[in-house]
mmCIF file of C-alpha atoms in Angstrom:
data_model
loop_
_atom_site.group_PDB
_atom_site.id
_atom_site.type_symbol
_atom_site.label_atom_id
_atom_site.label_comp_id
_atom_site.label_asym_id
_atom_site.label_seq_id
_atom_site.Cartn_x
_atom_site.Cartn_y
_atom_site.Cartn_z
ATOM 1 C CA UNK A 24 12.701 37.642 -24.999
ATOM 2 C CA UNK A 25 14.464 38.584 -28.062
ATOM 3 C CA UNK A 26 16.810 41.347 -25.925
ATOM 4 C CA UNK A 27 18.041 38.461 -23.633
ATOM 5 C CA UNK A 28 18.472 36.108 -26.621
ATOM 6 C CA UNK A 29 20.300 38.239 -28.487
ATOM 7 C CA UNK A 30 22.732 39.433 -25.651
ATOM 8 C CA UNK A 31 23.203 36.003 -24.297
ATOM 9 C CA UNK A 32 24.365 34.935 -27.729
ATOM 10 C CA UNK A 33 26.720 37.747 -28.564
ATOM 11 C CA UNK A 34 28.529 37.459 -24.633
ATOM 12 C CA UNK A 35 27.987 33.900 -25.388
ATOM 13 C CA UNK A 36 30.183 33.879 -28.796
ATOM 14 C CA UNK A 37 32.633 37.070 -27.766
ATOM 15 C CA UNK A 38 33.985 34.434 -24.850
ATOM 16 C CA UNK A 39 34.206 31.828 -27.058
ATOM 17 C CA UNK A 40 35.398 33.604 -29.474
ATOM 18 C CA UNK A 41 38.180 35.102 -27.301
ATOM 19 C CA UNK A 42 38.882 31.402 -25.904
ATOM 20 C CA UNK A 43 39.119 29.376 -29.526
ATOM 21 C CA UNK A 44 40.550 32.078 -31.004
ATOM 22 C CA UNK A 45 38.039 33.201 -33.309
ATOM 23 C CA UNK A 46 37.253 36.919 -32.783
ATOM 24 C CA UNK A 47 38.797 37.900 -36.247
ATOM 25 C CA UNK A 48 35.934 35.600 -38.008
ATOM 26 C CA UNK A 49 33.864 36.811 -35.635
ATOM 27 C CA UNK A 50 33.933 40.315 -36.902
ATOM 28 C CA UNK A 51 34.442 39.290 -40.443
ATOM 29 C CA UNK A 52 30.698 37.537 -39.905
ATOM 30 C CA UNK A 53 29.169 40.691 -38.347
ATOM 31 C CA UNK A 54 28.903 42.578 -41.499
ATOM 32 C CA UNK A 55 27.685 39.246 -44.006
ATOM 33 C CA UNK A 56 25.362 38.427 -41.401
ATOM 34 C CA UNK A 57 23.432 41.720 -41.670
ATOM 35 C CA UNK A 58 23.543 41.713 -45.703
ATOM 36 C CA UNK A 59 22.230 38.047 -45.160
ATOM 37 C CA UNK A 60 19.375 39.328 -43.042
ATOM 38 C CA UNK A 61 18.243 42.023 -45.770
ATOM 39 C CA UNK A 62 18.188 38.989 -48.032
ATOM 40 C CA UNK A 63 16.070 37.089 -46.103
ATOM 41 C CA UNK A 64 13.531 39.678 -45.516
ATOM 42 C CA UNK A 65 13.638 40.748 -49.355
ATOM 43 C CA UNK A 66 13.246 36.888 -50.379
ATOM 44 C CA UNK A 67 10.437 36.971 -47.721
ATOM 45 C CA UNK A 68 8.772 39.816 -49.207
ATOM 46 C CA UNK A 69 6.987 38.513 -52.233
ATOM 47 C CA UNK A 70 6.116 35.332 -50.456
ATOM 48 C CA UNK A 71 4.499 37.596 -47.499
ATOM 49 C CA UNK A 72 2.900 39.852 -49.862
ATOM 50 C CA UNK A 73 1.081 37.520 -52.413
ATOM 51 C CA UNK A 74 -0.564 34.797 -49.836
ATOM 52 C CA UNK A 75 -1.531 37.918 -47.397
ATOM 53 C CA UNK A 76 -3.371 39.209 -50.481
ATOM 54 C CA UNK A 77 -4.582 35.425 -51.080
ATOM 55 C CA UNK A 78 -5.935 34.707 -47.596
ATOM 56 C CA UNK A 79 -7.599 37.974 -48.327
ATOM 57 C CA UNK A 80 -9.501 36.956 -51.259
ATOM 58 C CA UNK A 81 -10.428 33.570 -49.784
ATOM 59 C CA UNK A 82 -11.504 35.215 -46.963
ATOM 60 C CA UNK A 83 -13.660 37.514 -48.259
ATOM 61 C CA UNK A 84 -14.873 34.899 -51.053
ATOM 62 C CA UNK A 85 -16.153 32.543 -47.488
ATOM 63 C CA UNK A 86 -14.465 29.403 -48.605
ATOM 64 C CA UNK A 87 -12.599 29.198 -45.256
ATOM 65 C CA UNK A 88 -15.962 28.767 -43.212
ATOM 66 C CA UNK A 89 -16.280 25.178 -45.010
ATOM 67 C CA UNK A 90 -12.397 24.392 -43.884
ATOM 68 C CA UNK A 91 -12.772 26.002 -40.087
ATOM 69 C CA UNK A 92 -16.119 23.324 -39.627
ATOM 70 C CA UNK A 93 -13.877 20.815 -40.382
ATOM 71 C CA UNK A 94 -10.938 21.542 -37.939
ATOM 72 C CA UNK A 95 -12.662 23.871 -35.032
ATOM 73 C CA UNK A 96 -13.392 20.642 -32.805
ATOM 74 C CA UNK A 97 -9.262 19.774 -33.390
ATOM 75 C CA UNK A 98 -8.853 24.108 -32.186
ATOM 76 C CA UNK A 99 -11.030 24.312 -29.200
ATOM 77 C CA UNK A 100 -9.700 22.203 -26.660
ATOM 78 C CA UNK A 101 -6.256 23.190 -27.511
ATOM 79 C CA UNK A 102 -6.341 26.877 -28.098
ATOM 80 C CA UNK A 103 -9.441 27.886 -26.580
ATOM 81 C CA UNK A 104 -12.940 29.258 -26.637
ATOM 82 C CA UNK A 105 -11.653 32.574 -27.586
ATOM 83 C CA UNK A 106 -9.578 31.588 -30.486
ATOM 84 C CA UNK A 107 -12.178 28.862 -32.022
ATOM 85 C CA UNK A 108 -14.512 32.013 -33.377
ATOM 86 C CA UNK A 109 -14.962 34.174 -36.108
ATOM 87 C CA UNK A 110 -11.830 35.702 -37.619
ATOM 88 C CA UNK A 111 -9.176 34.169 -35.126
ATOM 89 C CA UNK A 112 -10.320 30.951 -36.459
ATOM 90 C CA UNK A 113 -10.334 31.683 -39.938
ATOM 91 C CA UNK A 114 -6.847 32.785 -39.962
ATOM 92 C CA UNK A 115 -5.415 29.801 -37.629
ATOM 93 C CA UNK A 116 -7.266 26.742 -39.838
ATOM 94 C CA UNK A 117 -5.698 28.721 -42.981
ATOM 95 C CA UNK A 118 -1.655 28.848 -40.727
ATOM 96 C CA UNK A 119 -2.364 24.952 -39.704
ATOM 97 C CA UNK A 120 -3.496 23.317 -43.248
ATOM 98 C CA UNK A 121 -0.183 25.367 -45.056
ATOM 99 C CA UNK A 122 1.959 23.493 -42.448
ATOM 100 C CA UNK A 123 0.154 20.517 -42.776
ATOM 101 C CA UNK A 124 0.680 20.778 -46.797
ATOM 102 C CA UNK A 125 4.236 21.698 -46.462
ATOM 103 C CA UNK A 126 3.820 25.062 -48.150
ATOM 104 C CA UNK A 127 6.749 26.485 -46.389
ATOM 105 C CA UNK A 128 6.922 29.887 -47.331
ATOM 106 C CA UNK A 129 2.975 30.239 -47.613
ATOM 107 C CA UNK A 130 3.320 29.224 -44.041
ATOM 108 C CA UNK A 131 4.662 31.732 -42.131
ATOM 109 C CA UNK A 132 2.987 34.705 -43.821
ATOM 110 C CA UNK A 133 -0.130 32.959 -42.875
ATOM 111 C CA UNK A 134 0.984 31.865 -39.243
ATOM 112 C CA UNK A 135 2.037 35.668 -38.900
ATOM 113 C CA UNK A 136 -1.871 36.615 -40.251
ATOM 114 C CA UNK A 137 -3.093 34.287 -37.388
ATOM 115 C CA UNK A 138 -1.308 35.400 -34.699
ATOM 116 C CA UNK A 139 -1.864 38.859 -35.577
ATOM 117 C CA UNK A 140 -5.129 38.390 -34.960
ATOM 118 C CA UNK A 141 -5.074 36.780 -31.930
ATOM 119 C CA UNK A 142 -3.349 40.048 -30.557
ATOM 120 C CA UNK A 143 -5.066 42.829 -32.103
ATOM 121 C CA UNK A 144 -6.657 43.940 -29.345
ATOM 122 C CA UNK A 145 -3.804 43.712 -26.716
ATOM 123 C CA UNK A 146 -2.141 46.782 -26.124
ATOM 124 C CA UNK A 147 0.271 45.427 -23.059
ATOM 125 C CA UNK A 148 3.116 43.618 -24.931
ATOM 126 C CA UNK A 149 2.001 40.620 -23.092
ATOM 127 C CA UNK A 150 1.558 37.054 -25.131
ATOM 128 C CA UNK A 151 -1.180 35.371 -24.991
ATOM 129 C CA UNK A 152 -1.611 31.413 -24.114
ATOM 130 C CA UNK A 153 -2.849 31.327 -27.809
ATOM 131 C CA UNK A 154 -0.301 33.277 -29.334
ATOM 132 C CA UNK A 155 2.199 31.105 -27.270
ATOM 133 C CA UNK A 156 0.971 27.425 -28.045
ATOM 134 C CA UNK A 157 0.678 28.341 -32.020
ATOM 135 C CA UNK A 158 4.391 30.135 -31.806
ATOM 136 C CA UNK A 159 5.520 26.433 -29.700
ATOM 137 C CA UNK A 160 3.621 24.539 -31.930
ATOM 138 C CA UNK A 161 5.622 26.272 -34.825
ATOM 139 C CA UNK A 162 8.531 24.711 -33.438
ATOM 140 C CA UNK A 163 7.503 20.854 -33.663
ATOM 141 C CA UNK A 164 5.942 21.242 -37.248
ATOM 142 C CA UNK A 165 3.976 18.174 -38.644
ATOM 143 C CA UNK A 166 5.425 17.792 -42.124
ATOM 144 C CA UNK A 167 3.359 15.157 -44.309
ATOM 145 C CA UNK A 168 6.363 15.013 -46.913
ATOM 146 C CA UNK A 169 9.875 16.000 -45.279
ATOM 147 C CA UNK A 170 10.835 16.537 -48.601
ATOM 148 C CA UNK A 171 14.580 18.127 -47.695
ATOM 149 C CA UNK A 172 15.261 15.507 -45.938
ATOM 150 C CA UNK A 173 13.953 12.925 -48.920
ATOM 151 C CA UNK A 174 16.178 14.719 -51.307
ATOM 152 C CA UNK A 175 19.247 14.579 -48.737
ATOM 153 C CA UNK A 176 19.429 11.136 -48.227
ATOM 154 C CA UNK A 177 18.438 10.237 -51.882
ATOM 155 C CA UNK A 178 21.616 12.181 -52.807
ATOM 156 C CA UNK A 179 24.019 9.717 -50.436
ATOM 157 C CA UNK A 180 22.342 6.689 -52.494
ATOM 158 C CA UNK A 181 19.401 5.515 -49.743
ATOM 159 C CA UNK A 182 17.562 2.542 -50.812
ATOM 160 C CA UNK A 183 14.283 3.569 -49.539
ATOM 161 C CA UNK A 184 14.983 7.255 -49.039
ATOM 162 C CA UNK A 185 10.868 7.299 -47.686
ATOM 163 C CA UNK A 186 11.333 4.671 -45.260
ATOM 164 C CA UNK A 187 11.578 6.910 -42.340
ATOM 165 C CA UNK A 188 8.302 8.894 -43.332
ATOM 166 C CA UNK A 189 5.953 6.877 -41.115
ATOM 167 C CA UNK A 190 8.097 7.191 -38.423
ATOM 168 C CA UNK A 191 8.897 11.054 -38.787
ATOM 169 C CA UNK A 192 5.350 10.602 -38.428
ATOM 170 C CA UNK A 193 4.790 9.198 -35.142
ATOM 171 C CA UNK A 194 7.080 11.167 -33.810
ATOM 172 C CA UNK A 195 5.865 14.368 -34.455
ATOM 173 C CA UNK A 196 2.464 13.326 -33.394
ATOM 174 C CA UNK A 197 4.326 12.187 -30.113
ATOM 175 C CA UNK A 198 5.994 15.120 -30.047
ATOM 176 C CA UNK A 199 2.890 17.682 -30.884
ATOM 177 C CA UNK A 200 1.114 16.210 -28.015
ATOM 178 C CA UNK A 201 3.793 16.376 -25.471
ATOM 179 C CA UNK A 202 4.050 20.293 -26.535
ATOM 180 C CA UNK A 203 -0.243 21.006 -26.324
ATOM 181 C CA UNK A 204 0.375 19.211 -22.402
ATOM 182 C CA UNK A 205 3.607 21.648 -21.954
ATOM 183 C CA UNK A 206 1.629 24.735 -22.787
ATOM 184 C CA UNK A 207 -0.819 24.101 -20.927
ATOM 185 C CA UNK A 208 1.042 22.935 -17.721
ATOM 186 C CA UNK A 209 3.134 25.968 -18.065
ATOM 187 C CA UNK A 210 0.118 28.170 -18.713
ATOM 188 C CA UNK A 211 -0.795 27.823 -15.368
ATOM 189 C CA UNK A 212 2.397 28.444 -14.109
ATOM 190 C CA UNK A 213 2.927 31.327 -15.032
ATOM 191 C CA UNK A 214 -0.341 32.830 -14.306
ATOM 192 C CA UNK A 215 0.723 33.935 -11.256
ATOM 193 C CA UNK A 216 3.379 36.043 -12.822
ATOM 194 C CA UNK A 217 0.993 38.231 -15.221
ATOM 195 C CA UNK B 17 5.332 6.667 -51.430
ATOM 196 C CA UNK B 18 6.679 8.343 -54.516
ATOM 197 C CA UNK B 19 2.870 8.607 -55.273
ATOM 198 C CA UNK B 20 2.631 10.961 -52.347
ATOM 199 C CA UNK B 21 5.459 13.564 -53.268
ATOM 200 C CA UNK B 22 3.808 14.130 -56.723
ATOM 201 C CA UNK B 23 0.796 14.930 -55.559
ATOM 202 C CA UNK B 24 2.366 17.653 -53.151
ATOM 203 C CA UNK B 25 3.898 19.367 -56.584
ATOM 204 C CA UNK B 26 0.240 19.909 -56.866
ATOM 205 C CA UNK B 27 -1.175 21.379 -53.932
ATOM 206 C CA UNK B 28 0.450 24.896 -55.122
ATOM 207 C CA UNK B 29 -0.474 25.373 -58.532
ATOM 208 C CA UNK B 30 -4.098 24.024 -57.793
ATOM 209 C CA UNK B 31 -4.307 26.416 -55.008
ATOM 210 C CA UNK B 32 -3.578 29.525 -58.015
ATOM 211 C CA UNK B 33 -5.863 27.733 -60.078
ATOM 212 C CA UNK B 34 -9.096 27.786 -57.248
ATOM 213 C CA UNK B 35 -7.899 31.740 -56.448
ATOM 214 C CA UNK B 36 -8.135 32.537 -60.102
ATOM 215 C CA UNK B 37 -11.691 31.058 -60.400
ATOM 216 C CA UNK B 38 -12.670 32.394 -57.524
ATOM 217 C CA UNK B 39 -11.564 35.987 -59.184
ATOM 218 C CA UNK B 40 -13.250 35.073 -61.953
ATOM 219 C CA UNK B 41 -16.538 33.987 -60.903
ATOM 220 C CA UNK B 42 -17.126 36.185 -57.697
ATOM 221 C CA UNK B 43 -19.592 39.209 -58.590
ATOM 222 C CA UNK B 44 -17.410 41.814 -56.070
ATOM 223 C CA UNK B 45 -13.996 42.928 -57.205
ATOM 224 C CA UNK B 46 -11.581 40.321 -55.263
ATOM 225 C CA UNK B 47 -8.663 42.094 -56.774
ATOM 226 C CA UNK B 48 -9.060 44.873 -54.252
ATOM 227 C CA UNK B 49 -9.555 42.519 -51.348
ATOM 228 C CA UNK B 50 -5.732 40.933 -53.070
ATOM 229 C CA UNK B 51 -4.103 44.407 -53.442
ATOM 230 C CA UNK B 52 -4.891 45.459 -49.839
ATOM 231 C CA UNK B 53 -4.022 42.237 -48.111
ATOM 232 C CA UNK B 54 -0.815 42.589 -50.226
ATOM 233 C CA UNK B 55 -0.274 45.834 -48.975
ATOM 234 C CA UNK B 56 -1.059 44.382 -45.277
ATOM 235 C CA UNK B 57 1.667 41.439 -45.869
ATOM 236 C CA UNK B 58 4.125 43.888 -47.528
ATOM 237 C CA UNK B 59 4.177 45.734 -43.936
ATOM 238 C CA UNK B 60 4.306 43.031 -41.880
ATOM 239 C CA UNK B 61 7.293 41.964 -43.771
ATOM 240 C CA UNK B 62 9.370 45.354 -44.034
ATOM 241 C CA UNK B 63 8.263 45.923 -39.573
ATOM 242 C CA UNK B 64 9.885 42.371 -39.757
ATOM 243 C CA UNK B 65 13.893 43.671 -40.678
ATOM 244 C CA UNK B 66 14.728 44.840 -37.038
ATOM 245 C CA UNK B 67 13.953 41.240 -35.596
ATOM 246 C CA UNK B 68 16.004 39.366 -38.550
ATOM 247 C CA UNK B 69 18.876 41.494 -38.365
ATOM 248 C CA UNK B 70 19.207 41.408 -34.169
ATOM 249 C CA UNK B 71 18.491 36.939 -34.990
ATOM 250 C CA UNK B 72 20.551 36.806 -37.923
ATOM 251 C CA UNK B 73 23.860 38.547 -35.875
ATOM 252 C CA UNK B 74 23.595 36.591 -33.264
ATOM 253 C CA UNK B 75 23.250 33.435 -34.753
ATOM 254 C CA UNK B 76 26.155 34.329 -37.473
ATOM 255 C CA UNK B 77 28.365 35.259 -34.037
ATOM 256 C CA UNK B 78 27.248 31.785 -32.244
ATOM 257 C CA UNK B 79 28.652 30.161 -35.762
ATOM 258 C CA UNK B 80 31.642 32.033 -36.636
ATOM 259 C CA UNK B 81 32.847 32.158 -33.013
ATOM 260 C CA UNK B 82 33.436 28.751 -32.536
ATOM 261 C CA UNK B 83 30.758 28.867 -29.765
ATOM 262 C CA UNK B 84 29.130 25.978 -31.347
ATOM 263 C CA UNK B 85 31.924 24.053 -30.702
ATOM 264 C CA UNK B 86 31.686 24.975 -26.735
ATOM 265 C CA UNK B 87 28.401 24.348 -26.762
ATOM 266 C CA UNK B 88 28.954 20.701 -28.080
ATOM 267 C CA UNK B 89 31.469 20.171 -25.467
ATOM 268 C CA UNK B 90 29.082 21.551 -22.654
ATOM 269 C CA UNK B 91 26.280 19.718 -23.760
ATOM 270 C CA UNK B 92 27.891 16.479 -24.450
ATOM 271 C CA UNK B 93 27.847 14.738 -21.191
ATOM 272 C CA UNK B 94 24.696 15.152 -20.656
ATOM 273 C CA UNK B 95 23.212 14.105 -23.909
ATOM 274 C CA UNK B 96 25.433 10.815 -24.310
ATOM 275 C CA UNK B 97 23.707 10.329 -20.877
ATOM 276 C CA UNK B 98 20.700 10.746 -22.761
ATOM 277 C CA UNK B 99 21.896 7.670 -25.159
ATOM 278 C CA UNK B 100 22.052 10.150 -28.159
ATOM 279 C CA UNK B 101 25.006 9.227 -30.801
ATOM 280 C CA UNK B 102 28.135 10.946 -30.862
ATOM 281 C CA UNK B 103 27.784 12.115 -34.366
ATOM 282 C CA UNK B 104 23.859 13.377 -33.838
ATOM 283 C CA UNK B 105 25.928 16.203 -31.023
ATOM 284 C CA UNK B 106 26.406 18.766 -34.219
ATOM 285 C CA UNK B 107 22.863 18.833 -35.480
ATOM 286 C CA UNK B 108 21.303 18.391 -31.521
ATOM 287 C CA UNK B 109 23.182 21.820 -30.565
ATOM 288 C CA UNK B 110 22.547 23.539 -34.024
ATOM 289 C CA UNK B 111 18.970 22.644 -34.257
ATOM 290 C CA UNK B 112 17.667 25.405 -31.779
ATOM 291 C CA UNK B 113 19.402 27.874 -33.771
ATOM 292 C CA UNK B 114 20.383 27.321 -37.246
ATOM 293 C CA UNK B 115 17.552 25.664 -39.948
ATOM 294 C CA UNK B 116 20.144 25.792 -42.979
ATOM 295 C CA UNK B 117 22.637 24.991 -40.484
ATOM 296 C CA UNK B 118 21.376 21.722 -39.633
ATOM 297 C CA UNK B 119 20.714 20.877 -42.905
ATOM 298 C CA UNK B 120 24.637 21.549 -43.982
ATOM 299 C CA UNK B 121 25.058 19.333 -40.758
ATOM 300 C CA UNK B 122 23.098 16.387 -42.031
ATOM 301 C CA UNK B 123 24.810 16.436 -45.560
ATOM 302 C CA UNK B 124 28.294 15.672 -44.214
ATOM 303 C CA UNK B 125 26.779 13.324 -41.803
ATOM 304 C CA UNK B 126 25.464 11.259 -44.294
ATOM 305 C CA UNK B 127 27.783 11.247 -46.708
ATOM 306 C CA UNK B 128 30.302 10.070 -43.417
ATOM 307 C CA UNK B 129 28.135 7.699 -42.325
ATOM 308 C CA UNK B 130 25.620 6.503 -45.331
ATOM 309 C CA UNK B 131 22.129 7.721 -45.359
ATOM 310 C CA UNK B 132 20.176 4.087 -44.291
ATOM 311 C CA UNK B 133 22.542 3.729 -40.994
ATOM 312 C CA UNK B 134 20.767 3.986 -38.221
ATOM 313 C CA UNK B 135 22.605 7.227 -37.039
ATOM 314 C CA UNK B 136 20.986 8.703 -40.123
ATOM 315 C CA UNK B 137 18.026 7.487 -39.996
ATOM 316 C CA UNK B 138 17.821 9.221 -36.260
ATOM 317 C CA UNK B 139 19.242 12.391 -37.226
ATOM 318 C CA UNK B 140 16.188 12.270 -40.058
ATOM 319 C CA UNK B 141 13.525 11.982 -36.972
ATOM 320 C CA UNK B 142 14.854 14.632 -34.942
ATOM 321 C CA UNK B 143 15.321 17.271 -37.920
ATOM 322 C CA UNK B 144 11.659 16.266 -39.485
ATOM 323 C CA UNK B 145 10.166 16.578 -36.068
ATOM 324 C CA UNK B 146 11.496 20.108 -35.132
ATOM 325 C CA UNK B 147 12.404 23.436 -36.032
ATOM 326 C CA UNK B 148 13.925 25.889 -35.525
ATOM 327 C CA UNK B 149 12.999 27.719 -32.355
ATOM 328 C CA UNK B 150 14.974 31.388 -31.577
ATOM 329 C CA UNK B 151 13.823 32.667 -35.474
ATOM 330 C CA UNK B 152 10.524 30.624 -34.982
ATOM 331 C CA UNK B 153 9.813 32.265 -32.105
ATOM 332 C CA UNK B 154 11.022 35.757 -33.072
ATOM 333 C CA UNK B 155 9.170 36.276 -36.060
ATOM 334 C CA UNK B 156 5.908 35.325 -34.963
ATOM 335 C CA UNK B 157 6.122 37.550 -31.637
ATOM 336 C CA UNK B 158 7.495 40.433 -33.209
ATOM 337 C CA UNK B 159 5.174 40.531 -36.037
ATOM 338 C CA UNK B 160 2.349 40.553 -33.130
ATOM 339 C CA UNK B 161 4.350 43.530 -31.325
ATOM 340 C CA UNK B 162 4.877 41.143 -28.218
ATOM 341 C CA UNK B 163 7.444 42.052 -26.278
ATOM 342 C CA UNK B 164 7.127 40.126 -22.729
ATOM 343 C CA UNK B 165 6.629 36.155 -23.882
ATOM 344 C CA UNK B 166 6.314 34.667 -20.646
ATOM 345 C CA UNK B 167 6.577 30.839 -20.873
ATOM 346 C CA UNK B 168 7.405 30.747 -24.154
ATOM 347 C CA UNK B 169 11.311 30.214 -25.001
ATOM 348 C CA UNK B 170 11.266 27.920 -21.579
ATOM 349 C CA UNK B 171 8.441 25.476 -23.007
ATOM 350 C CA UNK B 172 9.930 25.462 -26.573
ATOM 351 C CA UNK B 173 13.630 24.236 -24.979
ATOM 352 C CA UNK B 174 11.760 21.606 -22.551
ATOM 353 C CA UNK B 175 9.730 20.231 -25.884
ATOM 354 C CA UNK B 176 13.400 20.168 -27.635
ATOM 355 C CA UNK B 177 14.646 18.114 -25.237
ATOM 356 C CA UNK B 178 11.724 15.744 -25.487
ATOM 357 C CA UNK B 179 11.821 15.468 -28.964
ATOM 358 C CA UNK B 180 16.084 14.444 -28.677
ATOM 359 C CA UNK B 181 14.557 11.695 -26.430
ATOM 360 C CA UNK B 182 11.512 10.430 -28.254
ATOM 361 C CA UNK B 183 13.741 10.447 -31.528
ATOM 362 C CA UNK B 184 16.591 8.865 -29.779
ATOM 363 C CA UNK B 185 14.087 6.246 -28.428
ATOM 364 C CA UNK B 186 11.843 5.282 -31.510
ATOM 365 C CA UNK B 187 15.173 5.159 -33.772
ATOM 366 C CA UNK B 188 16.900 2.698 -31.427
ATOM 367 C CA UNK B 189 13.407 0.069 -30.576
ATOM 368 C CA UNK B 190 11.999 0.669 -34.607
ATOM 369 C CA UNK B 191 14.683 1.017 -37.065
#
């Protein structure tokens, strides 16, 4: 995937480039945008680090069986037998309550610990449906305070800068659902392909 | 609803605070468990570079190039089809692509247009709903050592362009 996304984009933006004019800032970005990716990864690294070595402890300390009770009936019909169990399970309740909680950048280190172990026994290079529907579900996140978006429209003098919480709301359960019935649709699909 | 946002200042630090008991009062050493998980994440993150720098070039190219701009224009009929506002077209394209991107997006757009329009308002839906999906997608596959994702990029793009819809719907019949 990430071959064919990267080389549509670059053919993508050389012809545009070329066409608007453009390829001189086109180089010029080149070079910032690989300093800018060291950032990223460096301002990732503590983050990554520290709740890996969290979810450790709290694993080890058992707390997480009281929290997986709670949401394995929510897991099994929508990521399957094989994920609602033991250490898969552990890891993915720990991923979904940091998105539910908005903990951003405690997040994705533990989204990456979940799907991790969802894979740790596949050798082929080939995604699983589970890895796939928590990497799509990634995409349509359920934030419970949109709290950028609060700040943004506080700044340009809203009156009620929360009065489109309820309805971020509703969409993104809208939304969620549509993606668990996409998944699955297109899980079937592409059987036939593996 | 202010209520709500201070308690979320919370969640963190009581988190540390339940860890550090948990240190305190467990009979093993937990600070071994921490150190090696560290470790673990410290890996994951450094094995993560290669991906960020191929994500973070292209996307810098798509910006700089003015391929944004084509994409708008390619992408326009069909989304005023759609019934989406003109001025939504910017964050729409970036969305897929860009997370800081968008947000830059949504500043000028609501300092053009005032934040409690109903463009805004929209735009607010649609950027609380998704995320980013080429980085999203990237970093969790390549930190599983996936290489063939099969339905994945296609089912992210189709749920996009349900989510344009169902924001573009539930702004125009509820706000």
């Amino acid at each position: 995937m990430l071959s064919k996304t990267f080389s549509v984009m670059i053919i993508f933006s050389f012809v545009s480039a070329c066409l608007t004019n453009n390829v001189e800032r086109m180089a010029e970005s080149f070079v910032s945008s690989l300093s800018d990716a060291v950032t990223l990864c460096l301002s990732l690294l503590g983050m990554m680090c520290f709740w890996s070595g969290i979810m450790k402890v709290i694993a080890e300390s058992g707390v997480l069986n009281k929290l997986t009770a709670v949401i394995k009936p929510l897991i099994k019909p929508v990521f399957g037998k094989e994920t609602a169990k033991g250490e898969n399970l552990e890891n993915l309740s720990a991923a979904i309550m940091a998105n539910f909680l908005g903990l951003g950048n405690a997040a994705l280190p533990l989204g990456i610990n979940a799907v991790k172990s969802f894979e740790k026994n596949n050798k082929s290079g080939i995604a699983t449906d589970s890895t796939i529907m928590f990497a799509v579900l990634n995409t349509v996140p359920f934030q419970l305070v949109p709290s950028t978006l609060i700040a943004l429209r506080s700044k340009y003098g809203s009156q009620n800068p929360y009065d489109v919480v309820p309805y971020i709301w509703l969409c993104s359960l809208i939304i969620i659902s549509f993606a668990v019935v996409v998944c699955k649709i297109m899980s079937r699909l592409w059987r036939k392909k593996l | 609803m202010n209520f709500l946002e201070k308690c979320t200042v919370f969640i963190m630090p009581l988190i540390l605070v339940c860890v550090a008991f948990m240190l305190l009062l467990s009979k093993r050493e937990l600070v071994i468990s921490f150190m090696d998980g560290a470790r673990e994440g410290m890996a994951t993150c450094i094995n993560l570079l290669p991906t960020l720098l191929l994500i973070m070039c292209g996307v810098s190219a798509l910006f700089s190039s003015g391929g944004v701009d084509v994409l708008c224009s390619i992408f326009r009929p069909v989304l005023t089809f759609l019934g989406v506002p003109e001025e939504l077209l910017p964050s729409i394209i970036l969305r897929p692509f860009s997370g800081s991107g968008v947000t830059a997006v949504a500043d000028r757009l609501f300092k053009e247009i005032g934040a409690d329009s109903y463009v805004a308002k929209t735009a607010c839906l649609l950027m609380g709903a998704t995320d980013t999906i080429i980085y999203t997608l990237s970093v969790y596959f390549s930190a599983a050592n996936i290489k063939k994702t099969r339905y994945a990029l296609p089912a992210s793009f189709v749920v996009f362009l349900f989510s344009i819809i169902v924001s573009v719907l539930i702004g125009r019949k509820l706000l």
